Amino acid sequence: MEALDLARWQFGVTTIYHFLFVPLTIGLSFIVAVLQTFWYRTGRHEYLQATQFFGKLFLINFAMGVVTGIVQEFQFGMNWSEYSRFVGDVFGAPLAMEALLAFFLESTFIGLWIFGWHRLPRGVHLACIWVVAVGTNLSAYFILAANAWMRRPVGYDVNPETGRAELNDIWAVLSNDQAWSTYLHTVSAAFVTAGLFVVAVSAYKLWRNAGHDDTGEAGVTPPGRDFALFRSTLRTGLVITLAAGALTVFSGDHQAKLAAEYEPMKLAAAEALWDTEEGAAFSAFAVGDTEARHNPIDVTVPNVLSFLATGTFDGEVHGMNNLQEAYEEYYGPGDYMPNVFVVYWSFRLMMGLGMFGIAVAAAGLWFTRGRGRMPGSRWFYYAAIAALPAALAANIFGWVLTEMGRQPWTVHGELLTAASVSPGVSLGTVAMSLGLFTAVYGLLFVVEVGLLWKYIKKGPAHVVPDLENDEDESQIPHFSY
Amino acid sequence: MELAVIWFAAIAVLWTGFFLLEGFDFGVGILMPFMGRRHSVDRRVAINAIGPVWDANEVWMITAVGAMFAAFPAWYASVFSGFYVPVFLVLIALIVRGVAFEYRHKRDSDRWRDWWDRAIFFGSAVPAFLWGLIFANIVRGVAMDADHIVTASPLDLLNPHALLGGVSTLALFTLHGAVFLTLKTDGPVRVRARRAALGAACVAVPAVTAFLLWTQSAHGGPWTLPLALTAVATLVGGVAAARFRREGWSFLATAATIVLTFATLLGSLFPNVLPSTTDPAFSLTVANASSADYTLTLMTWVAVVFLPLVLGYQGWSYWVFRQRVTGEQITRSTVTTGGKEQGRAA
């Protein structure tokens, strides 16, 4: 065991934890803004209730996203100082821009939104949540551009005197096709996740409020408490999930083509393709032998991989063995293959779980078509609730695929992970921080889920202040949360 | 002027802005146990005084760190890998504190609020102490080899000068927070905060004076001397103003003390960014730690365009919440929101 291994585990654990909350923040800020806009435009009480109910859940999640993000800003320097020295000139710029352009925006306007319900004119207050939604999306762009640069470095030169990468074209970094494509994929997946969050919560409330226990059969659902409110949020969530789902599939396809071009080893590992083929088949289920470098069991769909990677059914897709040879010739001896098992199964789990969520959304829209109609089967409610953890897991597997698929590189073709770690930081130090981060994060996770559960069970009535009957609202700073 | 020098100044401004704004947030957190009985409306008043702004105040730190990464990658790399243990403790503290502000009132249980109050106290006191310790060590220098890898052990960071630095920032931020509360609240919290300010001053005045004079005599230059002396003068003036209930002047004075203290520290550091005690030739300087010109020029444009905008809307948010916070508002808003617990808010 080396400090390198633990530093990798620590980055993985803290980033995965961060990214459990981030997609919900990105999508929910937007959904809450939409709900509040509905209220602003129509004045209907149920939209105010929905805004405040989901706003509360959004804030519980937002806090966790913020605090886990702080760690990331420092971790590059703490555990990956050699990496930071090498790329700081290029990588630091989008990070600093993210803080200056996006973090300030989010953090200032979320404070105004939380505390400003009775302080600000309604239009200005509505604008605050929209600024938060824009800020979260902006910050996602900058950080994904920084990440995409590691997978496809552009707009830089390595200075031979200092041995460091030096930025020479920021537009190349910000308009990197890996950057905008990854952004599209990540943010649409975040909207799927947040959409499914709203769907799962609404489905649970509709099921419970209609008087069903967990085993009961549903007939035509009678209008229970908050029926109109949750039917309308259910529909909103379903529409957002399906629209974002379509975008996720489209951008995912584009991601595969970019991988074929810039990171062929990742694509080959994701498909467990050992040898270069023309008209390569898509592997549906494989059991591989990484020692002998072949797959004893491989269930495939002919020519589909070539189509996904190149757009033609007989295009050439590189295999891992051939790439390994080529890389050794170019970069010198070494092992240039990622962990095939992890990459192969992350890819399948990401797609499978993601598709499940999108299918639930499509089914839900069909079941709720027409006025007041509701799904009759309890299986729909189970599936709608299960789709939320599925979407969260799909996000994680997608990032595991992206990040572990580019191993052994931190900067593709330029810097190996093994050469990126902090030389001065001992194994014991990293073990201590890894252990404590994991423990604190684990504890906070339990606390957050407990709080979300508590407020979902309580329902919207509890969180709505009496906005209309407040006699002198200009005098009282009204704290709604 | 050279761009790298401008960026050293810009990062100094960002860190100083962080300590100026987050200083009173830390202070309020440290004063939690003295602001009222446990579970009282008074504690809620104290938290709400910083409720809408603490998050944006903390972003000054994130931006300062991001700017170090972009403008001086070698500085960023050496400082955060070299100061691993204190930085790690700061991060844990900031995590639990941030969550505590948002979760404290979300469950109507005294035990629940007790735990989060402890988190707010430690989450504020630990960074208030450790940032002083870290910056004192940066000014002093640490053992560092020719590749700019810090070889000092975590225990080396606990030298008397740095410990005094930690005590100074801890006491100064506590004072700053107490003065902020006298300005921002009314009722019993305002009374207690005034008393707390005079108590904190008993530590802050001697500690900050000794720390600044030590830093000045060991590392300072001719132009940092007036800064250090003015810092001491504004500190004493601020305490006097607090004594005579001139709350606005008192807050301006503690704010000036924080600005001047960090100006003295970073002024004494320049042109180094992290001196090496192993061999002065191994030191990181503004010249050998900075990014290339293209990045610095780009970052300058970004900062020139966006920093005024940030100052504008952050200032506006302070203006929106300019009213004093009182216990009556909180009990009233609790009644209208239908909550049972005392002072459920924010």
PDB file of C-alpha atoms in Angstrom, chain A residues 178-364:
ATOM      1  CA  GLN A 178     -15.008  17.238 -24.628  1.00  0.00           C
ATOM      2  CA  ALA A 179     -16.019  20.111 -22.349  1.00  0.00           C
ATOM      3  CA  TRP A 180     -19.342  21.078 -23.877  1.00  0.00           C
ATOM      4  CA  SER A 181     -20.288  17.496 -24.651  1.00  0.00           C
ATOM      5  CA  THR A 182     -19.505  16.406 -21.077  1.00  0.00           C
ATOM      6  CA  TYR A 183     -21.407  19.431 -19.808  1.00  0.00           C
ATOM      7  CA  LEU A 184     -24.469  18.527 -21.859  1.00  0.00           C
ATOM      8  CA  HIS A 185     -24.336  14.930 -20.662  1.00  0.00           C
ATOM      9  CA  THR A 186     -23.703  15.735 -17.002  1.00  0.00           C
ATOM     10  CA  VAL A 187     -26.257  18.502 -16.711  1.00  0.00           C
ATOM     11  CA  SER A 188     -28.979  16.618 -18.567  1.00  0.00           C
ATOM     12  CA  ALA A 189     -28.317  13.648 -16.263  1.00  0.00           C
ATOM     13  CA  ALA A 190     -28.577  16.047 -13.314  1.00  0.00           C
ATOM     14  CA  PHE A 191     -31.980  17.157 -14.565  1.00  0.00           C
ATOM     15  CA  VAL A 192     -33.038  13.530 -14.928  1.00  0.00           C
ATOM     16  CA  THR A 193     -31.965  12.967 -11.313  1.00  0.00           C
ATOM     17  CA  ALA A 194     -33.750  16.030  -9.977  1.00  0.00           C
ATOM     18  CA  GLY A 195     -36.819  15.237 -12.094  1.00  0.00           C
ATOM     19  CA  LEU A 196     -36.886  11.738 -10.649  1.00  0.00           C
ATOM     20  CA  PHE A 197     -36.440  13.173  -7.159  1.00  0.00           C
ATOM     21  CA  VAL A 198     -39.604  15.209  -7.639  1.00  0.00           C
ATOM     22  CA  VAL A 199     -41.323  12.183  -9.199  1.00  0.00           C
ATOM     23  CA  ALA A 200     -40.321   9.855  -6.346  1.00  0.00           C
ATOM     24  CA  VAL A 201     -41.389  12.297  -3.633  1.00  0.00           C
ATOM     25  CA  SER A 202     -44.676  13.091  -5.378  1.00  0.00           C
ATOM     26  CA  ALA A 203     -45.408   9.413  -6.019  1.00  0.00           C
ATOM     27  CA  TYR A 204     -44.736   8.573  -2.385  1.00  0.00           C
ATOM     28  CA  LYS A 205     -47.005  11.373  -1.157  1.00  0.00           C
ATOM     29  CA  LEU A 206     -49.807  10.489  -3.581  1.00  0.00           C
ATOM     30  CA  TRP A 207     -49.611   6.824  -2.588  1.00  0.00           C
ATOM     31  CA  ARG A 208     -49.599   7.596   1.138  1.00  0.00           C
ATOM     32  CA  ASN A 209     -52.174  10.376   1.044  1.00  0.00           C
ATOM     33  CA  ALA A 210     -54.590   8.268  -0.976  1.00  0.00           C
ATOM     34  CA  GLY A 211     -54.745   5.988   2.047  1.00  0.00           C
ATOM     35  CA  HIS A 212     -52.768   3.041   0.731  1.00  0.00           C
ATOM     36  CA  ASP A 213     -50.495   1.042   2.904  1.00  0.00           C
ATOM     37  CA  ASP A 214     -47.539  -0.651   1.315  1.00  0.00           C
ATOM     38  CA  THR A 215     -49.451  -3.741   0.244  1.00  0.00           C
ATOM     39  CA  GLY A 216     -52.790  -2.191  -0.671  1.00  0.00           C
ATOM     40  CA  GLU A 217     -54.253  -2.323  -4.157  1.00  0.00           C
ATOM     41  CA  ALA A 218     -55.020   0.972  -5.763  1.00  0.00           C
ATOM     42  CA  GLY A 219     -58.192   1.517  -7.606  1.00  0.00           C
ATOM     43  CA  VAL A 220     -58.923   4.819  -9.209  1.00  0.00           C
ATOM     44  CA  THR A 221     -57.076   7.032  -6.767  1.00  0.00           C
ATOM     45  CA  PRO A 222     -59.475   9.172  -4.767  1.00  0.00           C
ATOM     46  CA  PRO A 223     -58.372  12.778  -4.380  1.00  0.00           C
ATOM     47  CA  GLY A 224     -56.648  12.656  -0.989  1.00  0.00           C
ATOM     48  CA  ARG A 225     -54.816  15.396   0.804  1.00  0.00           C
ATOM     49  CA  ASP A 226     -52.625  17.552  -1.468  1.00  0.00           C
ATOM     50  CA  PHE A 227     -53.742  15.494  -4.452  1.00  0.00           C
ATOM     51  CA  ALA A 228     -53.780  18.408  -6.895  1.00  0.00           C
ATOM     52  CA  LEU A 229     -50.427  19.675  -5.689  1.00  0.00           C
ATOM     53  CA  PHE A 230     -48.572  16.388  -6.004  1.00  0.00           C
ATOM     54  CA  ARG A 231     -50.261  15.378  -9.220  1.00  0.00           C
ATOM     55  CA  SER A 232     -49.008  18.586 -10.758  1.00  0.00           C
ATOM     56  CA  THR A 233     -45.457  18.191  -9.370  1.00  0.00           C
ATOM     57  CA  LEU A 234     -45.474  14.553 -10.496  1.00  0.00           C
ATOM     58  CA  ARG A 235     -46.296  15.654 -14.037  1.00  0.00           C
ATOM     59  CA  THR A 236     -43.685  18.435 -13.919  1.00  0.00           C
ATOM     60  CA  GLY A 237     -41.073  15.947 -12.750  1.00  0.00           C
ATOM     61  CA  LEU A 238     -42.014  13.412 -15.421  1.00  0.00           C
ATOM     62  CA  VAL A 239     -41.843  15.954 -18.244  1.00  0.00           C
ATOM     63  CA  ILE A 240     -38.458  17.244 -17.084  1.00  0.00           C
ATOM     64  CA  THR A 241     -37.101  13.709 -16.694  1.00  0.00           C
ATOM     65  CA  LEU A 242     -38.204  12.632 -20.150  1.00  0.00           C
ATOM     66  CA  ALA A 243     -36.936  15.754 -21.916  1.00  0.00           C
ATOM     67  CA  ALA A 244     -33.618  15.660 -20.068  1.00  0.00           C
ATOM     68  CA  GLY A 245     -33.461  11.890 -20.601  1.00  0.00           C
ATOM     69  CA  ALA A 246     -33.609  12.325 -24.369  1.00  0.00           C
ATOM     70  CA  LEU A 247     -30.774  14.849 -24.161  1.00  0.00           C
ATOM     71  CA  THR A 248     -28.769  12.491 -21.944  1.00  0.00           C
ATOM     72  CA  VAL A 249     -29.033   9.688 -24.508  1.00  0.00           C
ATOM     73  CA  PHE A 250     -28.119  11.993 -27.398  1.00  0.00           C
ATOM     74  CA  SER A 251     -25.119  13.504 -25.577  1.00  0.00           C
ATOM     75  CA  GLY A 252     -24.053  10.066 -24.311  1.00  0.00           C
ATOM     76  CA  ASP A 253     -23.838   8.892 -27.891  1.00  0.00           C
ATOM     77  CA  HIS A 254     -21.670  11.904 -28.708  1.00  0.00           C
ATOM     78  CA  GLN A 255     -19.488  11.108 -25.671  1.00  0.00           C
ATOM     79  CA  ALA A 256     -18.845   7.613 -27.051  1.00  0.00           C
ATOM     80  CA  LYS A 257     -17.694   9.068 -30.368  1.00  0.00           C
ATOM     81  CA  LEU A 258     -15.376  11.513 -28.605  1.00  0.00           C
ATOM     82  CA  ALA A 259     -13.974   8.658 -26.526  1.00  0.00           C
ATOM     83  CA  ALA A 260     -13.271   6.711 -29.720  1.00  0.00           C
ATOM     84  CA  GLU A 261     -11.355   9.710 -31.024  1.00  0.00           C
ATOM     85  CA  TYR A 262      -9.471  10.969 -27.944  1.00  0.00           C
ATOM     86  CA  GLU A 263      -9.500   8.105 -25.448  1.00  0.00           C
ATOM     87  CA  PRO A 264      -9.708   4.879 -27.434  1.00  0.00           C
ATOM     88  CA  MET A 265      -8.348   2.869 -24.510  1.00  0.00           C
ATOM     89  CA  LYS A 266     -11.316   3.919 -22.361  1.00  0.00           C
ATOM     90  CA  LEU A 267     -13.806   2.893 -25.016  1.00  0.00           C
ATOM     91  CA  ALA A 268     -12.056  -0.431 -25.577  1.00  0.00           C
ATOM     92  CA  ALA A 269     -12.058  -1.142 -21.845  1.00  0.00           C
ATOM     93  CA  ALA A 270     -15.702  -0.125 -21.525  1.00  0.00           C
ATOM     94  CA  GLU A 271     -16.482  -2.769 -24.182  1.00  0.00           C
ATOM     95  CA  ALA A 272     -13.822  -5.287 -23.093  1.00  0.00           C
ATOM     96  CA  LEU A 273     -12.591  -5.224 -26.689  1.00  0.00           C
ATOM     97  CA  TRP A 274      -9.135  -6.780 -26.730  1.00  0.00           C
ATOM     98  CA  ASP A 275      -8.296  -6.707 -30.412  1.00  0.00           C
ATOM     99  CA  THR A 276      -8.887  -4.087 -33.062  1.00  0.00           C
ATOM    100  CA  GLU A 277     -11.886  -4.943 -35.231  1.00  0.00           C
ATOM    101  CA  GLU A 278     -13.792  -3.527 -38.140  1.00  0.00           C
ATOM    102  CA  GLY A 279     -17.518  -3.860 -37.672  1.00  0.00           C
ATOM    103  CA  ALA A 280     -16.999  -4.408 -33.950  1.00  0.00           C
ATOM    104  CA  ALA A 281     -19.823  -5.917 -31.911  1.00  0.00           C
ATOM    105  CA  PHE A 282     -21.408  -4.350 -28.837  1.00  0.00           C
ATOM    106  CA  SER A 283     -20.825  -6.524 -25.785  1.00  0.00           C
ATOM    107  CA  ALA A 284     -23.958  -7.067 -23.701  1.00  0.00           C
ATOM    108  CA  PHE A 285     -22.498  -9.454 -21.148  1.00  0.00           C
ATOM    109  CA  ALA A 286     -18.900 -10.581 -20.926  1.00  0.00           C
ATOM    110  CA  VAL A 287     -16.766 -12.493 -18.497  1.00  0.00           C
ATOM    111  CA  GLY A 288     -13.181 -11.520 -19.174  1.00  0.00           C
ATOM    112  CA  ASP A 289      -9.799 -12.978 -18.374  1.00  0.00           C
ATOM    113  CA  THR A 290      -7.486 -10.009 -17.862  1.00  0.00           C
ATOM    114  CA  GLU A 291      -4.426 -12.258 -17.544  1.00  0.00           C
ATOM    115  CA  ALA A 292      -4.884 -14.008 -20.853  1.00  0.00           C
ATOM    116  CA  ARG A 293      -6.484 -10.918 -22.352  1.00  0.00           C
ATOM    117  CA  HIS A 294      -9.563 -12.445 -23.886  1.00  0.00           C
ATOM    118  CA  ASN A 295     -13.226 -12.995 -22.991  1.00  0.00           C
ATOM    119  CA  PRO A 296     -14.213 -16.648 -22.459  1.00  0.00           C
ATOM    120  CA  ILE A 297     -17.866 -15.599 -22.383  1.00  0.00           C
ATOM    121  CA  ASP A 298     -19.080 -12.693 -24.476  1.00  0.00           C
ATOM    122  CA  VAL A 299     -22.675 -12.101 -25.551  1.00  0.00           C
ATOM    123  CA  THR A 300     -22.616  -9.541 -28.327  1.00  0.00           C
ATOM    124  CA  VAL A 301     -24.742  -7.586 -30.751  1.00  0.00           C
ATOM    125  CA  PRO A 302     -22.896  -7.462 -34.084  1.00  0.00           C
ATOM    126  CA  ASN A 303     -21.629  -4.183 -35.567  1.00  0.00           C
ATOM    127  CA  VAL A 304     -23.331  -1.964 -32.980  1.00  0.00           C
ATOM    128  CA  LEU A 305     -20.116  -0.847 -31.282  1.00  0.00           C
ATOM    129  CA  SER A 306     -18.672   0.323 -34.586  1.00  0.00           C
ATOM    130  CA  PHE A 307     -21.838   2.302 -35.181  1.00  0.00           C
ATOM    131  CA  LEU A 308     -21.705   3.882 -31.716  1.00  0.00           C
ATOM    132  CA  ALA A 309     -18.040   4.760 -31.997  1.00  0.00           C
ATOM    133  CA  THR A 310     -17.745   5.853 -35.608  1.00  0.00           C
ATOM    134  CA  GLY A 311     -21.244   6.310 -37.007  1.00  0.00           C
ATOM    135  CA  THR A 312     -20.798   3.493 -39.563  1.00  0.00           C
ATOM    136  CA  PHE A 313     -21.523  -0.199 -39.057  1.00  0.00           C
ATOM    137  CA  ASP A 314     -18.126  -1.360 -40.305  1.00  0.00           C
ATOM    138  CA  GLY A 315     -15.921   1.364 -38.781  1.00  0.00           C
ATOM    139  CA  GLU A 316     -12.670   0.364 -37.114  1.00  0.00           C
ATOM    140  CA  VAL A 317     -12.575   0.240 -33.309  1.00  0.00           C
ATOM    141  CA  HIS A 318      -9.215  -0.140 -31.576  1.00  0.00           C
ATOM    142  CA  GLY A 319      -8.691  -2.967 -29.116  1.00  0.00           C
ATOM    143  CA  MET A 320      -6.763  -2.816 -25.858  1.00  0.00           C
ATOM    144  CA  ASN A 321      -3.917  -5.114 -26.948  1.00  0.00           C
ATOM    145  CA  ASN A 322      -3.201  -3.056 -30.037  1.00  0.00           C
ATOM    146  CA  LEU A 323      -3.444   0.214 -28.120  1.00  0.00           C
ATOM    147  CA  GLN A 324      -1.110  -1.080 -25.423  1.00  0.00           C
ATOM    148  CA  GLU A 325       1.491  -1.881 -28.082  1.00  0.00           C
ATOM    149  CA  ALA A 326       1.100   1.494 -29.727  1.00  0.00           C
ATOM    150  CA  TYR A 327       1.322   3.354 -26.396  1.00  0.00           C
ATOM    151  CA  GLU A 328       4.444   1.464 -25.350  1.00  0.00           C
ATOM    152  CA  GLU A 329       6.049   2.380 -28.621  1.00  0.00           C
ATOM    153  CA  TYR A 330       5.109   6.038 -28.207  1.00  0.00           C
ATOM    154  CA  TYR A 331       5.361   6.689 -24.449  1.00  0.00           C
ATOM    155  CA  GLY A 332       7.811   3.973 -23.446  1.00  0.00           C
ATOM    156  CA  PRO A 333       7.266   0.824 -21.399  1.00  0.00           C
ATOM    157  CA  GLY A 334       4.416   0.684 -18.909  1.00  0.00           C
ATOM    158  CA  ASP A 335       0.888  -0.587 -18.367  1.00  0.00           C
ATOM    159  CA  TYR A 336      -1.557   1.686 -20.150  1.00  0.00           C
ATOM    160  CA  MET A 337      -4.742  -0.286 -19.472  1.00  0.00           C
ATOM    161  CA  PRO A 338      -7.337   0.815 -16.946  1.00  0.00           C
ATOM    162  CA  ASN A 339      -9.128  -1.616 -14.658  1.00  0.00           C
ATOM    163  CA  VAL A 340     -11.228  -3.392 -17.266  1.00  0.00           C
ATOM    164  CA  PHE A 341     -13.671  -4.963 -14.807  1.00  0.00           C
ATOM    165  CA  VAL A 342     -14.604  -1.639 -13.186  1.00  0.00           C
ATOM    166  CA  VAL A 343     -14.807   0.258 -16.457  1.00  0.00           C
ATOM    167  CA  TYR A 344     -16.819  -2.440 -18.269  1.00  0.00           C
ATOM    168  CA  TRP A 345     -19.430  -2.795 -15.533  1.00  0.00           C
ATOM    169  CA  SER A 346     -19.671   0.937 -14.717  1.00  0.00           C
ATOM    170  CA  PHE A 347     -20.604   1.514 -18.346  1.00  0.00           C
ATOM    171  CA  ARG A 348     -23.377  -1.071 -18.246  1.00  0.00           C
ATOM    172  CA  LEU A 349     -24.715  -0.021 -14.873  1.00  0.00           C
ATOM    173  CA  MET A 350     -24.744   3.635 -15.898  1.00  0.00           C
ATOM    174  CA  MET A 351     -26.728   2.895 -19.038  1.00  0.00           C
ATOM    175  CA  GLY A 352     -29.054   0.338 -17.479  1.00  0.00           C
ATOM    176  CA  LEU A 353     -29.956   2.374 -14.405  1.00  0.00           C
ATOM    177  CA  GLY A 354     -30.291   5.564 -16.427  1.00  0.00           C
ATOM    178  CA  MET A 355     -32.562   3.909 -18.976  1.00  0.00           C
ATOM    179  CA  PHE A 356     -34.704   2.518 -16.174  1.00  0.00           C
ATOM    180  CA  GLY A 357     -35.327   6.056 -14.890  1.00  0.00           C
ATOM    181  CA  ILE A 358     -36.205   7.345 -18.336  1.00  0.00           C
ATOM    182  CA  ALA A 359     -38.548   4.402 -18.921  1.00  0.00           C
ATOM    183  CA  VAL A 360     -40.343   5.140 -15.640  1.00  0.00           C
ATOM    184  CA  ALA A 361     -40.807   8.733 -16.795  1.00  0.00           C
ATOM    185  CA  ALA A 362     -42.246   7.661 -20.149  1.00  0.00           C
ATOM    186  CA  ALA A 363     -44.605   5.164 -18.484  1.00  0.00           C
ATOM    187  CA  GLY A 364     -45.667   7.742 -15.898  1.00  0.00           C
TER     188      GLY A 364
END
